[in-house]
PDB file of C-alpha atoms in Angstrom:
ATOM      1  CA  GLN P   1     -57.773  55.430 -62.817  1.00 45.00           C
ATOM      2  CA  PRO P   2     -55.111  53.037 -63.081  1.00 46.00           C
ATOM      3  CA  ASN P   3     -53.141  53.681 -59.989  1.00 49.00           C
ATOM      4  CA  ARG P   4     -56.422  53.971 -57.952  1.00 50.00           C
ATOM      5  CA  ASN P   5     -56.812  50.341 -59.300  1.00 48.00           C
ATOM      6  CA  ILE P   6     -53.393  49.071 -58.520  1.00 46.00           C
ATOM      7  CA  TYR P   7     -53.952  50.448 -54.894  1.00 48.00           C
ATOM      8  CA  LEU P   8     -56.641  49.000 -54.336  1.00 49.00           C
ATOM      9  CA  CYS P   9     -55.035  45.562 -55.564  1.00 47.00           C
ATOM     10  CA  ILE P  10     -52.356  46.077 -53.195  1.00 48.00           C
ATOM     11  CA  LEU P  11     -55.398  46.795 -49.930  1.00 51.00           C
ATOM     12  CA  PHE P  12     -56.765  43.514 -51.239  1.00 50.00           C
ATOM     13  CA  CYS P  13     -53.168  41.596 -51.515  1.00 52.00           C
ATOM     14  CA  LEU P  14     -52.582  43.313 -47.624  1.00 56.00           C
ATOM     15  CA  PHE P  15     -55.759  42.364 -46.174  1.00 59.00           C
ATOM     16  CA  MET P  16     -55.918  38.628 -47.737  1.00 69.00           C
ATOM     17  CA  ASP P  17     -52.558  38.253 -46.505  1.00 81.00           C
ATOM     18  CA  VAL P  18     -53.674  39.424 -42.806  1.00 86.00           C
ATOM     19  CA  PHE P  19     -56.083  37.212 -42.808  1.00 89.00           C
ATOM     20  CA  ALA P  20     -54.284  34.790 -44.567  1.00 91.00           C
ATOM     21  CA  HIS P  21     -52.271  34.513 -40.604  1.00 92.00           C
ATOM     22  CA  GLY P  22     -55.928  34.675 -38.979  1.00 93.00           C
ATOM     23  CA  VAL P  23     -56.810  31.389 -41.394  1.00 92.00           C
ATOM     24  CA  TRP P  24     -53.597  29.571 -40.615  1.00 94.00           C
ATOM     25  CA  SER P  25     -53.796  30.277 -36.926  1.00 94.00           C
ATOM     26  CA  GLY P  26     -57.936  28.857 -36.389  1.00 93.00           C
ATOM     27  CA  ILE P  27     -56.558  26.286 -38.849  1.00 94.00           C
ATOM     28  CA  ILE P  28     -53.603  25.368 -36.005  1.00 94.00           C
ATOM     29  CA  PHE P  29     -55.558  25.681 -32.972  1.00 94.00           C
ATOM     30  CA  ARG P  30     -59.280  24.280 -33.785  1.00 93.00           C
ATOM     31  CA  LYS P  31     -59.323  22.521 -30.982  1.00 91.00           C
ATOM     32  CA  VAL P  32     -58.538  24.622 -28.346  1.00 92.00           C
ATOM     33  CA  SER P  33     -60.258  28.244 -30.043  1.00 91.00           C
ATOM     34  CA  VAL P  34     -60.554  29.175 -33.620  1.00 91.00           C
ATOM     35  CA  TRP P  35     -61.847  32.131 -33.086  1.00 93.00           C
ATOM     36  CA  LYS P  36     -59.673  33.306 -30.368  1.00 96.00           C
ATOM     37  CA  ALA P  37     -56.460  31.927 -32.331  1.00 95.00           C
ATOM     38  CA  ALA P  38     -57.570  33.846 -35.350  1.00 93.00           C
ATOM     39  CA  LEU P  39     -57.109  37.033 -33.868  1.00 94.00           C
ATOM     40  CA  VAL P  40     -53.889  36.577 -32.237  1.00 96.00           C
ATOM     41  CA  GLY P  41     -53.126  35.911 -35.201  1.00 95.00           C
ATOM     42  CA  VAL P  42     -54.154  38.296 -36.968  1.00 94.00           C
ATOM     43  CA  LEU P  43     -52.421  41.155 -33.839  1.00 95.00           C
ATOM     44  CA  PRO P  44     -49.549  41.605 -35.184  1.00 95.00           C
ATOM     45  CA  ASP P  45     -50.113  43.636 -38.096  1.00 92.00           C
ATOM     46  CA  VAL P  46     -53.485  44.437 -37.241  1.00 91.00           C
ATOM     47  CA  LEU P  47     -51.841  46.767 -33.759  1.00 92.00           C
ATOM     48  CA  SER P  48     -48.762  47.905 -36.639  1.00 89.00           C
ATOM     49  CA  TRP P  49     -50.270  48.962 -39.816  1.00 85.00           C
ATOM     50  CA  GLY P  50     -53.722  48.552 -39.564  1.00 86.00           C
ATOM     51  CA  THR P  51     -52.967  51.231 -36.805  1.00 88.00           C
ATOM     52  CA  TYR P  52     -51.213  53.147 -39.428  1.00 85.00           C
ATOM     53  CA  ILE P  53     -53.559  52.460 -41.857  1.00 80.00           C
ATOM     54  CA  VAL P  54     -55.955  54.435 -39.486  1.00 83.00           C
ATOM     55  CA  TYR P  55     -53.513  57.381 -39.247  1.00 83.00           C
ATOM     56  CA  ARG P  56     -53.054  57.719 -42.954  1.00 80.00           C
ATOM     57  CA  LEU P  57     -56.482  57.457 -42.947  1.00 76.00           C
ATOM     58  CA  LEU P  58     -57.464  60.958 -41.023  1.00 80.00           C
ATOM     59  CA  THR P  59     -54.022  62.337 -42.087  1.00 79.00           C
ATOM     60  CA  ASP P  60     -55.323  61.977 -45.323  1.00 66.00           C
ATOM     61  CA  THR P  61     -52.549  61.471 -47.175  1.00 62.00           C
ATOM     62  CA  GLY P  62     -53.937  57.923 -48.978  1.00 61.00           C
ATOM     63  CA  PHE P  63     -53.340  54.529 -50.317  1.00 60.00           C
ATOM     64  CA  GLY P  64     -50.811  52.895 -52.277  1.00 62.00           C
ATOM     65  CA  ARG P  65     -47.449  51.201 -51.301  1.00 63.00           C
ATOM     66  CA  PRO P  66     -46.286  53.892 -48.680  1.00 65.00           C
ATOM     67  CA  ASP P  67     -42.907  55.177 -49.729  1.00 70.00           C
ATOM     68  CA  LEU P  68     -40.480  53.620 -46.022  1.00 74.00           C
ATOM     69  CA  THR P  69     -38.948  57.229 -45.686  1.00 79.00           C
ATOM     70  CA  ALA P  70     -42.656  58.280 -44.755  1.00 79.00           C
ATOM     71  CA  ILE P  71     -43.986  55.998 -42.529  1.00 83.00           C
ATOM     72  CA  PRO P  72     -43.580  57.078 -38.978  1.00 88.00           C
ATOM     73  CA  SER P  73     -40.953  56.428 -36.614  1.00 90.00           C
ATOM     74  CA  TRP P  74     -43.490  54.982 -34.387  1.00 92.00           C
ATOM     75  CA  VAL P  75     -45.214  52.600 -36.728  1.00 90.00           C
ATOM     76  CA  PHE P  76     -41.400  50.633 -36.907  1.00 90.00           C
ATOM     77  CA  VAL P  77     -41.279  50.660 -33.306  1.00 93.00           C
ATOM     78  CA  PHE P  78     -44.782  48.944 -33.493  1.00 93.00           C
ATOM     79  CA  TYR P  79     -43.781  46.603 -35.720  1.00 93.00           C
ATOM     80  CA  GLY P  80     -40.749  45.720 -34.238  1.00 95.00           C
ATOM     81  CA  VAL P  81     -42.720  44.599 -30.647  1.00 96.00           C
ATOM     82  CA  THR P  82     -45.826  42.665 -32.469  1.00 96.00           C
ATOM     83  CA  HIS P  83     -43.070  40.808 -35.004  1.00 95.00           C
ATOM     84  CA  SER P  84     -40.287  40.156 -32.201  1.00 97.00           C
ATOM     85  CA  LEU P  85     -39.695  36.786 -30.955  1.00 97.00           C
ATOM     86  CA  ILE P  86     -37.867  38.292 -28.151  1.00 97.00           C
ATOM     87  CA  VAL P  87     -40.791  40.256 -26.719  1.00 98.00           C
ATOM     88  CA  ALA P  88     -42.867  37.258 -27.476  1.00 98.00           C
ATOM     89  CA  THR P  89     -41.662  34.719 -25.215  1.00 98.00           C
ATOM     90  CA  ILE P  90     -41.021  37.381 -22.530  1.00 98.00           C
ATOM     91  CA  VAL P  91     -44.642  38.381 -22.645  1.00 98.00           C
ATOM     92  CA  LEU P  92     -46.006  34.800 -23.296  1.00 98.00           C
ATOM     93  CA  GLY P  93     -43.723  32.865 -20.309  1.00 98.00           C
ATOM     94  CA  SER P  94     -44.201  35.353 -17.741  1.00 98.00           C
ATOM     95  CA  LEU P  95     -47.582  34.278 -18.652  1.00 98.00           C
ATOM     96  CA  TRP P  96     -47.102  30.577 -18.598  1.00 97.00           C
ATOM     97  CA  PHE P  97     -45.688  31.373 -14.506  1.00 97.00           C
ATOM     98  CA  ALA P  98     -48.691  33.213 -13.840  1.00 97.00           C
ATOM     99  CA  LEU P  99     -51.394  31.341 -15.280  1.00 97.00           C
ATOM    100  CA  GLY P 100     -49.667  27.591 -15.513  1.00 95.00           C
ATOM    101  CA  LYS P 101     -52.473  25.591 -16.528  1.00 94.00           C
ATOM    102  CA  LYS P 102     -54.641  28.482 -17.308  1.00 96.00           C
ATOM    103  CA  PHE P 103     -52.521  29.701 -19.704  1.00 97.00           C
ATOM    104  CA  PRO P 104     -54.327  29.879 -23.588  1.00 97.00           C
ATOM    105  CA  MET P 105     -52.664  27.748 -25.257  1.00 97.00           C
ATOM    106  CA  TYR P 106     -54.356  29.894 -28.230  1.00 97.00           C
ATOM    107  CA  LEU P 107     -51.650  32.974 -27.625  1.00 98.00           C
ATOM    108  CA  LEU P 108     -49.238  31.446 -29.546  1.00 97.00           C
ATOM    109  CA  ALA P 109     -50.300  32.441 -32.723  1.00 97.00           C
ATOM    110  CA  TRP P 110     -48.388  35.330 -31.738  1.00 97.00           C
ATOM    111  CA  PRO P 111     -45.211  33.466 -32.503  1.00 97.00           C
ATOM    112  CA  ILE P 112     -46.679  31.495 -35.188  1.00 96.00           C
ATOM    113  CA  HIS P 113     -47.335  34.882 -36.757  1.00 95.00           C
ATOM    114  CA  ILE P 114     -44.074  35.377 -36.536  1.00 96.00           C
ATOM    115  CA  ILE P 115     -42.530  32.724 -37.675  1.00 95.00           C
ATOM    116  CA  LEU P 116     -44.486  32.557 -41.025  1.00 92.00           C
ATOM    117  CA  ASP P 117     -42.758  35.711 -41.239  1.00 92.00           C
ATOM    118  CA  VAL P 118     -40.088  35.563 -41.535  1.00 94.00           C
ATOM    119  CA  PRO P 119     -39.619  33.230 -44.242  1.00 92.00           C
ATOM    120  CA  LEU P 120     -41.925  35.429 -45.862  1.00 89.00           C
ATOM    121  CA  HIS P 121     -40.657  39.105 -46.296  1.00 88.00           C
ATOM    122  CA  SER P 122     -37.706  40.299 -48.363  1.00 87.00           C
ATOM    123  CA  ALA P 123     -34.787  42.141 -46.664  1.00 87.00           C
ATOM    124  CA  ASP P 124     -35.924  45.008 -49.284  1.00 85.00           C
ATOM    125  CA  PHE P 125     -39.659  45.340 -48.180  1.00 79.00           C
ATOM    126  CA  LEU P 126     -40.873  45.509 -44.377  1.00 82.00           C
ATOM    127  CA  PRO P 127     -38.271  42.285 -43.545  1.00 90.00           C
ATOM    128  CA  THR P 128     -39.638  40.815 -40.297  1.00 92.00           C
ATOM    129  CA  PRO P 129     -38.070  42.355 -36.723  1.00 94.00           C
ATOM    130  CA  PHE P 130     -38.235  39.332 -35.366  1.00 95.00           C
ATOM    131  CA  LEU P 131     -35.120  39.436 -32.890  1.00 95.00           C
ATOM    132  CA  TRP P 132     -36.341  43.017 -31.872  1.00 94.00           C
ATOM    133  CA  PRO P 133     -35.343  45.019 -29.853  1.00 94.00           C
ATOM    134  CA  VAL P 134     -32.059  43.191 -29.518  1.00 95.00           C
ATOM    135  CA  SER P 135     -30.598  43.034 -32.851  1.00 94.00           C
ATOM    136  CA  THR P 136     -31.483  44.768 -36.223  1.00 91.00           C
ATOM    137  CA  TRP P 137     -30.620  41.192 -38.581  1.00 93.00           C
ATOM    138  CA  VAL P 138     -33.523  40.130 -40.886  1.00 93.00           C
ATOM    139  CA  PHE P 139     -33.624  37.166 -42.475  1.00 93.00           C
ATOM    140  CA  PRO P 140     -33.503  37.318 -46.550  1.00 92.00           C
ATOM    141  CA  GLY P 141     -36.701  35.679 -47.060  1.00 89.00           C
ATOM    142  CA  VAL P 142     -38.714  36.179 -50.340  1.00 89.00           C
ATOM    143  CA  SER P 143     -41.837  38.255 -50.660  1.00 84.00           C
ATOM    144  CA  TRP P 144     -45.156  36.533 -49.753  1.00 80.00           C
ATOM    145  CA  GLY P 145     -46.522  39.211 -52.604  1.00 78.00           C
ATOM    146  CA  GLU P 146     -44.677  36.532 -55.567  1.00 84.00           C
ATOM    147  CA  LYS P 147     -47.727  35.780 -57.028  1.00 85.00           C
ATOM    148  CA  TRP P 148     -45.953  32.004 -56.975  1.00 89.00           C
ATOM    149  CA  LEU P 149     -46.225  32.309 -53.356  1.00 87.00           C
ATOM    150  CA  TRP P 150     -49.328  34.354 -52.373  1.00 85.00           C
ATOM    151  CA  ILE P 151     -51.820  30.903 -54.300  1.00 89.00           C
ATOM    152  CA  GLY P 152     -49.340  29.192 -52.583  1.00 92.00           C
ATOM    153  CA  ASN P 153     -50.841  29.918 -49.287  1.00 90.00           C
ATOM    154  CA  TRP P 154     -53.850  29.700 -50.493  1.00 90.00           C
ATOM    155  CA  VAL P 155     -54.021  26.688 -52.199  1.00 93.00           C
ATOM    156  CA  LEU P 156     -52.149  25.078 -48.646  1.00 93.00           C
ATOM    157  CA  ILE P 157     -54.320  27.307 -46.795  1.00 93.00           C
ATOM    158  CA  GLY P 158     -57.758  25.198 -48.878  1.00 93.00           C
ATOM    159  CA  ILE P 159     -56.411  22.060 -49.071  1.00 96.00           C
ATOM    160  CA  ALA P 160     -55.945  22.288 -44.585  1.00 94.00           C
ATOM    161  CA  LEU P 161     -59.419  23.828 -44.683  1.00 93.00           C
ATOM    162  CA  LEU P 162     -60.775  20.516 -46.176  1.00 95.00           C
ATOM    163  CA  TYR P 163     -58.650  18.410 -44.340  1.00 94.00           C
ATOM    164  CA  VAL P 164     -59.722  19.826 -41.503  1.00 93.00           C
ATOM    165  CA  TRP P 165     -64.226  18.541 -42.491  1.00 93.00           C
ATOM    166  CA  TRP P 166     -62.492  15.311 -42.991  1.00 94.00           C
ATOM    167  CA  GLU P 167     -61.054  14.525 -39.890  1.00 92.00           C
ATOM    168  CA  ARG P 168     -64.293  16.126 -38.493  1.00 90.00           C
ATOM    169  CA  LYS P 169     -66.660  14.362 -40.437  1.00 90.00           C
ATOM    170  CA  LYS P 170     -64.883  11.108 -39.109  1.00 90.00           C
ATOM    171  CA  GLU P 171     -65.145  11.959 -35.739  1.00 87.00           C
ATOM    172  CA  ARG P 172     -68.603  12.552 -35.655  1.00 85.00           C
ATOM    173  CA  GLU P 173     -68.489   8.855 -37.633  1.00 84.00           C
ATOM    174  CA  ARG P 174     -66.745   7.409 -35.116  1.00 82.00           C
ATOM    175  CA  GLY P 175     -69.343   9.560 -32.713  1.00 77.00           C
ATOM    176  CA  VAL P 176     -72.214   7.861 -34.219  1.00 63.00           C
ATOM    177  CA  MET P 177     -70.354   4.129 -34.004  1.00 61.00           C
ATOM    178  CA  LYS P 178     -69.870   4.917 -29.860  1.00 61.00           C
ATOM    179  CA  THR P 179     -73.172   5.645 -29.335  1.00 57.00           C
ATOM    180  CA  GLY P 180     -74.404   2.613 -31.883  1.00 54.00           C
ATOM    181  CA  LYS P 181     -77.175   5.586 -32.766  1.00 53.00           C
ATOM    182  CA  LEU P 182     -78.498   7.730 -35.117  1.00 50.00           C
ATOM    183  CA  THR P 183     -79.667  10.913 -33.231  1.00 51.00           C
ATOM    184  CA  ARG P 184     -83.675  11.183 -35.272  1.00 50.00           C
ATOM    185  CA  ARG P 185     -85.463  14.163 -35.178  1.00 49.00           C
ATOM    186  CA  VAL P 186     -89.776  14.298 -34.410  1.00 48.00           C
ATOM    187  CA  THR P 187     -91.642  15.405 -36.575  1.00 52.00           C
ATOM    188  CA  LYS P 188     -94.289  18.213 -36.153  1.00 55.00           C
ATOM    189  CA  ASN P 189     -96.483  15.064 -36.114  1.00 55.00           C
ATOM    190  CA  GLY P 190     -95.216  12.941 -33.821  1.00 55.00           C
ATOM    191  CA  LYS P 191     -93.660  10.947 -36.737  1.00 57.00           C
ATOM    192  CA  GLN P 192     -89.581  10.067 -36.729  1.00 52.00           C
ATOM    193  CA  GLY P 193     -87.519  11.175 -39.509  1.00 50.00           C
ATOM    194  CA  SER P 194     -83.945  10.824 -40.099  1.00 48.00           C
TER     195      SER P 194
END
């Protein structure tokens, strides 16, 4: 039973890490497309480790911190492709060239995901292969699973969300001041309300 609780805690933390990528992407690209940016922000992890989790569910190998030697090689290929700045640059550069001004800026959530991961993954456990396939060198970062870092990340997200809320409030106030009038709703009996 204690092991099961540890595994559930690990799964929760992994989910929250992936979710944090989505939230940061949504914050950064809030003026472009929050939801599309959030989706792109989580895709690198969903396509690599999400696929592996589904594989583990289907093959009934259970949960917990995986033994790295037991993870199939295709997972690391997916991880390399989705977490490589070289791959992201080639793919997004090609799209930029092909689409020109129609390039969806929210796709930049992909390299931002990678840039956030580089210093926040230790060299000891699942380092970010940001130079794949050219080099196997990885940055000796700090694990995002460190309690102080994990909590700090969510505190920063909270501060950023408060800023976004404040920014939107100010924009609404400026909009009211520009038009010089408040919008009023009409009640059922025909009288104006505020």
